[in-house]
CSV table of C-alpha atoms and ligand atoms in Angstrom, one decimal:
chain,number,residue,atom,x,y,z
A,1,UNK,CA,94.0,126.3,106.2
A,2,UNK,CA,97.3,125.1,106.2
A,3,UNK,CA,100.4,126.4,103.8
A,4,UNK,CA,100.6,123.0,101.8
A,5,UNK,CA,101.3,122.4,98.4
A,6,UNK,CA,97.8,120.4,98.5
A,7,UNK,CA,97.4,118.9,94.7
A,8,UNK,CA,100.7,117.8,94.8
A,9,UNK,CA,100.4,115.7,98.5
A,10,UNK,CA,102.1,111.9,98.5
A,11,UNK,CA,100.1,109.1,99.6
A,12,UNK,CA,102.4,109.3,102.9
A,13,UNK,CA,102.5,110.7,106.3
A,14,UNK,CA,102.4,114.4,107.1
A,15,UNK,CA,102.8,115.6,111.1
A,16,UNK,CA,99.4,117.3,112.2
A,17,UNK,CA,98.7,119.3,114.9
A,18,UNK,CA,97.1,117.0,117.6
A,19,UNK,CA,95.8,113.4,117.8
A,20,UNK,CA,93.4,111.9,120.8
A,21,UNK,CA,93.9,109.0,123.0
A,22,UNK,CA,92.5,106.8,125.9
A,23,UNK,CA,93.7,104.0,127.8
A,24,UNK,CA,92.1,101.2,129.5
A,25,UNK,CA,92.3,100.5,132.7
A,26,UNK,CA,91.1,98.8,135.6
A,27,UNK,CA,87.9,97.9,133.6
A,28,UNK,CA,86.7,101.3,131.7
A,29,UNK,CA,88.2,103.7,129.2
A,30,UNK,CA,89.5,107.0,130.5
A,31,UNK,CA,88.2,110.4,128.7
A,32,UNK,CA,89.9,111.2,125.3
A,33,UNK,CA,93.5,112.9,125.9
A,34,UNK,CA,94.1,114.9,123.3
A,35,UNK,CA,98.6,115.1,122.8
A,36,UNK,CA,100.6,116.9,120.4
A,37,UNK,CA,103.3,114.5,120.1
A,38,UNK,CA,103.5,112.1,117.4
A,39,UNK,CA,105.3,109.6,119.5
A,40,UNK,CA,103.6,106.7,122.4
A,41,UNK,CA,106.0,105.8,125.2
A,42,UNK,CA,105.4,102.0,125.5
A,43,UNK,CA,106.0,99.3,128.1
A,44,UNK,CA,109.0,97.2,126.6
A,45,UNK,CA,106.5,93.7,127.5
A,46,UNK,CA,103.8,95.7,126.1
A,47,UNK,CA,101.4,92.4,124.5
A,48,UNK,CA,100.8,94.7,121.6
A,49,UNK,CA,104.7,94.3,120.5
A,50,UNK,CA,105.4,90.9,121.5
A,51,UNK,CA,101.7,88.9,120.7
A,52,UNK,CA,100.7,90.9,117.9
A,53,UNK,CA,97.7,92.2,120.2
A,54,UNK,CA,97.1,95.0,117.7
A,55,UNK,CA,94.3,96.3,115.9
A,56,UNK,CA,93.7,99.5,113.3
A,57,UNK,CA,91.3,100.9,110.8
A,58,UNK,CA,91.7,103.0,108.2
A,59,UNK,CA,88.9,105.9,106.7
A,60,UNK,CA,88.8,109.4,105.3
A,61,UNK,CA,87.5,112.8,105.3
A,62,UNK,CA,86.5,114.5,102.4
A,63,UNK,CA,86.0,118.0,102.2
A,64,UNK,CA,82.9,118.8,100.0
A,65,UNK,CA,82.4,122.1,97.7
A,66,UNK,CA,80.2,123.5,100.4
A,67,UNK,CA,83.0,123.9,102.2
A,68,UNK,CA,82.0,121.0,104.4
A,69,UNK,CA,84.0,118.1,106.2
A,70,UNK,CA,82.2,114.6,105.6
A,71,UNK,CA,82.9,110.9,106.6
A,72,UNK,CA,82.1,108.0,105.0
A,73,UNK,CA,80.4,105.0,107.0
A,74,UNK,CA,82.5,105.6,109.9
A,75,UNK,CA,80.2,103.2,112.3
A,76,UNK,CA,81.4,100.5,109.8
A,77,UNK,CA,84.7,101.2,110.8
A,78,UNK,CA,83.8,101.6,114.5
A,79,UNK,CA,82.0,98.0,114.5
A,80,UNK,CA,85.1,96.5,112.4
A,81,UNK,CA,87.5,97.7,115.2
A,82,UNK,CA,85.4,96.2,117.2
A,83,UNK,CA,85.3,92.8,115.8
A,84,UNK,CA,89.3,93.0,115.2
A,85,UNK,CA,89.5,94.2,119.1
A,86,UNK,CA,87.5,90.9,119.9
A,87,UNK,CA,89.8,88.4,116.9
A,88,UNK,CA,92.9,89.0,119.0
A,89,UNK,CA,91.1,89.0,123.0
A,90,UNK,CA,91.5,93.0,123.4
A,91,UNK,CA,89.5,95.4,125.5
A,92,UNK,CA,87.0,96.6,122.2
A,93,UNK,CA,86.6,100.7,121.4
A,94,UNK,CA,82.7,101.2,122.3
A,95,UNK,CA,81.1,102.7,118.8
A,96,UNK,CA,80.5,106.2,121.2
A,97,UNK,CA,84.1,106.5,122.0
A,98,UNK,CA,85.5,105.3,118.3
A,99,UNK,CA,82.7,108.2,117.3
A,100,UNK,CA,84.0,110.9,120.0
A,101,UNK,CA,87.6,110.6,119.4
A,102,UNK,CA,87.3,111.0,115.0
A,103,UNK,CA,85.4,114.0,115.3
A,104,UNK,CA,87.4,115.1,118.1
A,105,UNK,CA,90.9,115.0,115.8
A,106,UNK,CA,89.4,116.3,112.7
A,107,UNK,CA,87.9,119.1,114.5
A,108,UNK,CA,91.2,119.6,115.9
A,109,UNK,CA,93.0,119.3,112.9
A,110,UNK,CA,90.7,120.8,110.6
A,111,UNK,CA,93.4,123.6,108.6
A,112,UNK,CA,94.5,119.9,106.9
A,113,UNK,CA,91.5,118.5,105.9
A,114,UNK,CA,92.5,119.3,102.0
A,115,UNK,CA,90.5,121.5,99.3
A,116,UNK,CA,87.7,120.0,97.4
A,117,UNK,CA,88.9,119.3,94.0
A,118,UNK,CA,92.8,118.9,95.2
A,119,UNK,CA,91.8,114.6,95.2
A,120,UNK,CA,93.9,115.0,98.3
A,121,UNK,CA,91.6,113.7,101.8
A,122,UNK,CA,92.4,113.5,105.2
A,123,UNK,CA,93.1,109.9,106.1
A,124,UNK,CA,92.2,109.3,109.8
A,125,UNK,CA,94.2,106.3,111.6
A,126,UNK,CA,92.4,104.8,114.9
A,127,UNK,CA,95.0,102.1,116.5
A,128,UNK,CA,94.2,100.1,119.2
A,129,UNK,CA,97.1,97.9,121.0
A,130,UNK,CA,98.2,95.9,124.2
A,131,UNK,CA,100.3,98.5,126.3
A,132,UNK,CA,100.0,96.3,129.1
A,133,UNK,CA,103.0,94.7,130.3
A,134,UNK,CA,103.2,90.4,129.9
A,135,UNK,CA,105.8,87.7,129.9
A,136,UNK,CA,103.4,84.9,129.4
A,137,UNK,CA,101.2,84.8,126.2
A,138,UNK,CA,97.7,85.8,127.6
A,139,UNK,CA,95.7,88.8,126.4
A,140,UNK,CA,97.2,92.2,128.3
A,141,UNK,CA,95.3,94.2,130.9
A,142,UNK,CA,95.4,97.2,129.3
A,143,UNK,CA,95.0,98.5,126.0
A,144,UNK,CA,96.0,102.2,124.1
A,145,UNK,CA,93.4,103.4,121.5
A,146,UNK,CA,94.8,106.4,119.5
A,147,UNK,CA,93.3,108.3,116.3
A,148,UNK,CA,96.0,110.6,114.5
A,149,UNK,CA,95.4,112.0,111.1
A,150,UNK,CA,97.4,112.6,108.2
A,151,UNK,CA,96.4,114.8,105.2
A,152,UNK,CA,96.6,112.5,102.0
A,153,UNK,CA,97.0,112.7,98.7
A,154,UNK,CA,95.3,110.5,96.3
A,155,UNK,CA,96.3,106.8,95.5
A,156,UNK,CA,96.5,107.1,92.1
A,157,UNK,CA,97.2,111.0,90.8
A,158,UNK,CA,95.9,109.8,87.6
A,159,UNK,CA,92.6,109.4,89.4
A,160,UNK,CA,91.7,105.5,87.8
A,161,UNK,CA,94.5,104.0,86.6
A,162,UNK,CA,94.2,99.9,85.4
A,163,UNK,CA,97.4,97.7,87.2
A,164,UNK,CA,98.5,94.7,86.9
A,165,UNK,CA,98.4,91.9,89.9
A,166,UNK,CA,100.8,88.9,90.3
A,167,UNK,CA,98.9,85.7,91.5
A,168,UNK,CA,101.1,84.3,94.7
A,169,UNK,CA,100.9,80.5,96.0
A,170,UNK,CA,104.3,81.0,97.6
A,171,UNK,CA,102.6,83.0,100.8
A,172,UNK,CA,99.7,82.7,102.3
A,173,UNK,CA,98.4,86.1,104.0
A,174,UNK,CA,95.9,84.2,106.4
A,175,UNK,CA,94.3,80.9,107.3
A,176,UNK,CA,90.7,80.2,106.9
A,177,UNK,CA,89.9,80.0,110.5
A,178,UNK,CA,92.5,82.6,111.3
A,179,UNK,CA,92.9,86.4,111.7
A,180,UNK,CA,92.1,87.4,108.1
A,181,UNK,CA,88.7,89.2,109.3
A,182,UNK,CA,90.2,91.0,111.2
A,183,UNK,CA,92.1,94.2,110.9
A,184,UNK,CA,95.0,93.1,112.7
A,185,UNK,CA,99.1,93.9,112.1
A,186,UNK,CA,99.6,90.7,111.6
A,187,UNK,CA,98.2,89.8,108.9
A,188,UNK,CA,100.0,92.8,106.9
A,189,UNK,CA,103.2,91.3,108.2
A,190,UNK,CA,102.5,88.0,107.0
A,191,UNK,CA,101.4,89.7,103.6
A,192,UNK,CA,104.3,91.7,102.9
A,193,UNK,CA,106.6,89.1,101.5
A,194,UNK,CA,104.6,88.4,98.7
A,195,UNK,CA,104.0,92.1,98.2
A,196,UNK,CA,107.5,92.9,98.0
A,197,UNK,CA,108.1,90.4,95.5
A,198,UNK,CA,105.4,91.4,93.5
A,199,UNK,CA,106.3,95.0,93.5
A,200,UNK,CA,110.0,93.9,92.3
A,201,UNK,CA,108.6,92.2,89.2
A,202,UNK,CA,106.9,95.6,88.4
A,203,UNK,CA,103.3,94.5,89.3
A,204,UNK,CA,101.1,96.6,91.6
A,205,UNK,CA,99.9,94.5,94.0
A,206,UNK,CA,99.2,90.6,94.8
A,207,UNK,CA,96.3,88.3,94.4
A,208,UNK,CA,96.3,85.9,97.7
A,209,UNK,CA,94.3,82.8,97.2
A,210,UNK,CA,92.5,80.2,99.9
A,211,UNK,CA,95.1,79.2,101.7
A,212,UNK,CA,93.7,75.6,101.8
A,213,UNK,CA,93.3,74.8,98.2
A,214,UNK,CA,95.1,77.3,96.0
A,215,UNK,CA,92.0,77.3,94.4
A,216,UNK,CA,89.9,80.3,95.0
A,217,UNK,CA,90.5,84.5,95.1
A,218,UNK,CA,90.7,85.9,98.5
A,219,UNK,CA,92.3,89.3,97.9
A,220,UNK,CA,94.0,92.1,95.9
A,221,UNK,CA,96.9,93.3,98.9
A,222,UNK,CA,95.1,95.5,101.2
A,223,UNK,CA,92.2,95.8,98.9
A,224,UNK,CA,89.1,93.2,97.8
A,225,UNK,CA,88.7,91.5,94.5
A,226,UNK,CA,85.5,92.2,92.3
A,227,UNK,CA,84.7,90.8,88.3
A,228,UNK,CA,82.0,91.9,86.2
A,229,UNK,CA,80.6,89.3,83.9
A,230,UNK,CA,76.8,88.9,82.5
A,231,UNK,CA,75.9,92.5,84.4
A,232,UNK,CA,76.7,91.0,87.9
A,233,UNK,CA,78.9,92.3,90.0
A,234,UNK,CA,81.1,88.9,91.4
A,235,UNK,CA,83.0,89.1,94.7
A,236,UNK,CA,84.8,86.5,97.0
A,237,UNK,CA,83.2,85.2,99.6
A,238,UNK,CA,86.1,83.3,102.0
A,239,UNK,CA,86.4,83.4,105.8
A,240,UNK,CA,90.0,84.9,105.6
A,241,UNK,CA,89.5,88.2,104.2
A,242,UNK,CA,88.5,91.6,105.6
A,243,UNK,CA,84.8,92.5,105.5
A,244,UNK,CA,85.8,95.9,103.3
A,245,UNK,CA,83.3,98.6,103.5
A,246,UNK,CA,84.3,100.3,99.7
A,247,UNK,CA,82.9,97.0,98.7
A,248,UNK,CA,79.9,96.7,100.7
A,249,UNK,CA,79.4,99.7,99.6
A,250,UNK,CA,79.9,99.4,95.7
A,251,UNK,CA,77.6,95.8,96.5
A,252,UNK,CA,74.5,98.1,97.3
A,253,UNK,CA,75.4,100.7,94.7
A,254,UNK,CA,75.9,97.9,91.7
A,255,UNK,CA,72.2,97.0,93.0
A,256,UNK,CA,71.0,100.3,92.5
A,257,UNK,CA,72.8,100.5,89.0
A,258,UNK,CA,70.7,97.9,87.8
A,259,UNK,CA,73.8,95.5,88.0
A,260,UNK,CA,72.7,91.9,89.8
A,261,UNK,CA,75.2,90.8,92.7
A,262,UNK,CA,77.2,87.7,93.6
A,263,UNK,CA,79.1,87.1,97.2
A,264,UNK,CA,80.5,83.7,96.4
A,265,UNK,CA,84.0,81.8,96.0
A,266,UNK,CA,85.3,82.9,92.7
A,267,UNK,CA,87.3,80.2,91.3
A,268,UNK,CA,91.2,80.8,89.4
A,269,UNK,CA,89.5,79.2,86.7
A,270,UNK,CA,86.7,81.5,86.2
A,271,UNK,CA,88.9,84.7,85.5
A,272,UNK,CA,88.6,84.5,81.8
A,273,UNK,CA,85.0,84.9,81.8
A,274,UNK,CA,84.9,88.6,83.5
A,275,UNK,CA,84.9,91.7,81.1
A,276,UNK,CA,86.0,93.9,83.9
A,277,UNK,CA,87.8,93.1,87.4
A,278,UNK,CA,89.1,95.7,90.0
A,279,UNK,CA,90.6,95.9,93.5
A,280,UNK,CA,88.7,98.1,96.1
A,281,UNK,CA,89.6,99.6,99.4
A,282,UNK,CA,89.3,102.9,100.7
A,283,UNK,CA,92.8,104.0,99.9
A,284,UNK,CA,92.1,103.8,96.0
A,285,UNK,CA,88.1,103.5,95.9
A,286,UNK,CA,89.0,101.3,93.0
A,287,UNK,CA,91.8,99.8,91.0
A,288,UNK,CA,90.9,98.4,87.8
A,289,UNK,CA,92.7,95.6,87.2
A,290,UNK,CA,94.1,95.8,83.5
A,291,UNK,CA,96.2,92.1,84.2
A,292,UNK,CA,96.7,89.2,86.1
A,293,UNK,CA,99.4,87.1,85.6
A,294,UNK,CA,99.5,83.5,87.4
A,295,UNK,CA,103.2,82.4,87.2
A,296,UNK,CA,102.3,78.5,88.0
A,297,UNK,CA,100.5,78.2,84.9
A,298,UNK,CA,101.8,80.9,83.0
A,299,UNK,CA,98.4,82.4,82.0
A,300,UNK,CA,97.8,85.8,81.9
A,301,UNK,CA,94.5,87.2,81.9
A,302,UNK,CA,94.1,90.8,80.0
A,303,UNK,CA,90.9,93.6,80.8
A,304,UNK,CA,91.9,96.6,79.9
A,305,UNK,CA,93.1,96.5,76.4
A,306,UNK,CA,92.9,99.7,75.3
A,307,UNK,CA,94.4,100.7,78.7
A,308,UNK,CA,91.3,102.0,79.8
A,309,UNK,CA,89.1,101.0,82.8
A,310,UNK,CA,86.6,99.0,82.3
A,311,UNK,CA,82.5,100.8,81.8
A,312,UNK,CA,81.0,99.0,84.7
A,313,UNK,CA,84.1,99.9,86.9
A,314,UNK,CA,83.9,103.7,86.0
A,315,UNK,CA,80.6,104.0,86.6
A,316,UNK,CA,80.7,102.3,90.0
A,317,UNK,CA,83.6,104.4,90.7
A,318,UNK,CA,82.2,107.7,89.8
A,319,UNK,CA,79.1,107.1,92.1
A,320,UNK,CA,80.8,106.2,95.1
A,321,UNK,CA,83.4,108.9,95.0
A,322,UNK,CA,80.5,111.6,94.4
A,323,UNK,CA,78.8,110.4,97.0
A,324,UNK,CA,81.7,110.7,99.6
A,325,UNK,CA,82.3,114.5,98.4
A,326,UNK,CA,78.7,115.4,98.3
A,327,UNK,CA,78.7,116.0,94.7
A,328,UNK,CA,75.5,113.9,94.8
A,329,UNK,CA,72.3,113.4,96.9
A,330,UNK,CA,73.5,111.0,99.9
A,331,UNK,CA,70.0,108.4,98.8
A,332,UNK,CA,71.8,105.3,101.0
A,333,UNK,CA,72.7,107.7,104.0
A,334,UNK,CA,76.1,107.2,104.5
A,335,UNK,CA,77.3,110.4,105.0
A,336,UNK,CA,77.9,111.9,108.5
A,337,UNK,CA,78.7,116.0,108.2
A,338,UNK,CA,81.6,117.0,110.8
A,339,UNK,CA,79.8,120.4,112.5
B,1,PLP,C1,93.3,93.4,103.7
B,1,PLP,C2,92.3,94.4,103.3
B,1,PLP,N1,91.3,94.1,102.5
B,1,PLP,C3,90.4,95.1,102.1
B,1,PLP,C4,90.5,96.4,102.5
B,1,PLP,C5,89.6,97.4,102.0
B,1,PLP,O1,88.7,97.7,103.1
B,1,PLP,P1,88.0,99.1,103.1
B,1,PLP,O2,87.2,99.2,101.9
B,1,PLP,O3,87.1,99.1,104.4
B,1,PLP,O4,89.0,100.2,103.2
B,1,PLP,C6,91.6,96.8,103.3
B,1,PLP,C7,91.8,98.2,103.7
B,1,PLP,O5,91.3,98.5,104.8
B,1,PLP,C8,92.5,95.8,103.7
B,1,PLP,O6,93.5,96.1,104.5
């Protein structure tokens, strides 16, 4: 295992060993490469730089007290790269090779897959792109898909930890029939205005709504919106906002908790009536949301009140993350061991 100070890791980028890579050409994808060099040489009319032809994903490994390396629903993330790879007219990762090259790079980079009980992971990054050279806007020839990992720690040291989230009508982060399902640069690029701006006003994050009528909740920043109200579990349904597998996830396990579960638009309006609310993604699991302040109408809408999550939200929470580490019986089988 490697010499790191591993409770103590940032939620940043840390140089491992090797990462894995494949290109397509001529029609097919070559066999997995495997480089130690953190750095791509690129085509300078590579599509992926100039027409946004660029896709990613983003999962973990989490190392369990038996001492062994588990993934979470990593075909999810396999068949969303896929979907992305198609949103934007790219060659698509087949689900074998996605497969092949993450246990491939976490094999070969196993000395940083961090400690159980350090709430430090290895975060794995597959990125697809355009490498192939165009002038004209049309969809590239050729296409780079790399996986590189980077040992993280967690999101939040403090484990759970209720924020506060800005409501923004000044950007829009994607357009209903536009790239928002799809894990593409672009739409982080469109979204960090509003980010920014929201981080400078001390909140954690932004809450983008339908960018047709400013009416309903599409998203927490990189994350998904959920509210508890009534013992249901509420989340948006829109056509701009990533399919996020945490949720789908938490969906099934709400179920299972006895909770009932709603996929439907969730109006500005209706914020008052949760008792709970949270962002999740796989970066945080979950962010309770202790505050949401909409500037327009100067309402602010308070959860957390003692400062504490929510019970729903820690419950759902604590199942999901002891699932990932093994710390409980996989009973939805979502768990793949890496031998
Ligand atoms: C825009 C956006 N929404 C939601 C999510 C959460 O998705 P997941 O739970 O699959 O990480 C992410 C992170 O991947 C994201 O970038």
């Amino acid at each position: 295992m490697e010499n790191l100070d591993w409770n103590n890791l940032p939620f940043g980028y840390i140089k491992t060993d090797f990462n894995v890579r494949s290109y397509y050409r001529n029609g097919k994808w070559t066999s997995l490469e495997v480089s130690d060099s953190e750095f791509i040489n690129i085509h300078i009319a590579a599509s992926g730089l100039h027409y946004g032809q660029e896709a990613f994903e983003g999962l973990k490994a989490y190392m369990g007290k038996d001492g062994k390396v588990r993934l979470f629903r990593w075909e999810e993330n396999a068949k969303r790269l896929f979907s992305s790879a198609e949103g934007v007219v790219m060659a698509p990762v087949p689900v074998d090779l996605f497969g092949e090259a993450l246990f491939k790079v976490i094999k070969l980079n196993k000395k940083y897959v961090p400690p159980y009980g350090s709430g430090a992971t290895l975060y794995i990054r597959p990125l697809l792109y355009g490498s192939g050279a165009e002038v004209g806007v049309k969809p590239a020839l050729e296409y780079t898909f790399i996986v590189f990992v980077t040992p993280v720690g967690p999101y939040f040291r403090e484990g759970i930890k209720p924020v506060n989230m800005l409501i923004t009508r000044d950007v829009d982060r994607a357009a209903p029939k536009g790239t928002g399902i799809f894990k593409v640069g672009g739409n982080y690029a469109a979204s960090l205005r509003a980010i920014v701006a929201a981080k400078c006003g001390g909140y954690a994050n932004v809450i983008f709504l339908d960018a047709k009528e400013k009416k309903y909740i599409d998203e927490c920043g990189p994350a998904n919106f959920f509210g508890i109200k009534n013992n249901t579990y509420v989340t948006p349904k829109s056509e701009s906002i990533l399919n996020s597998i945490t949720n789908m996830s938490l969906l099934e396990i709400a179920r299972d908790m006895g909770l009932k579960t709603e996929r439907r638009q969730i109006a500005v309006d209706e914020l008052p009536e949760f008792e709970e609310t949270g962002a999740c993604g796989t970066a945080a699991v979950i962010s309770p949301i202790a505050k949401i302040v909409d500037p327009e109408t100067n309402k602010t809408y308070d959860y957390c009140k003692d400062g504490k999550p929510g019970p729903w939200t820690r419950k759902l929470y604590d199942r999901l993350i002891n699932i990932q580490y093994g710390d409980e019986p996989d009973k939805f089988g979502w768990i793949t061991i890496v031998d």
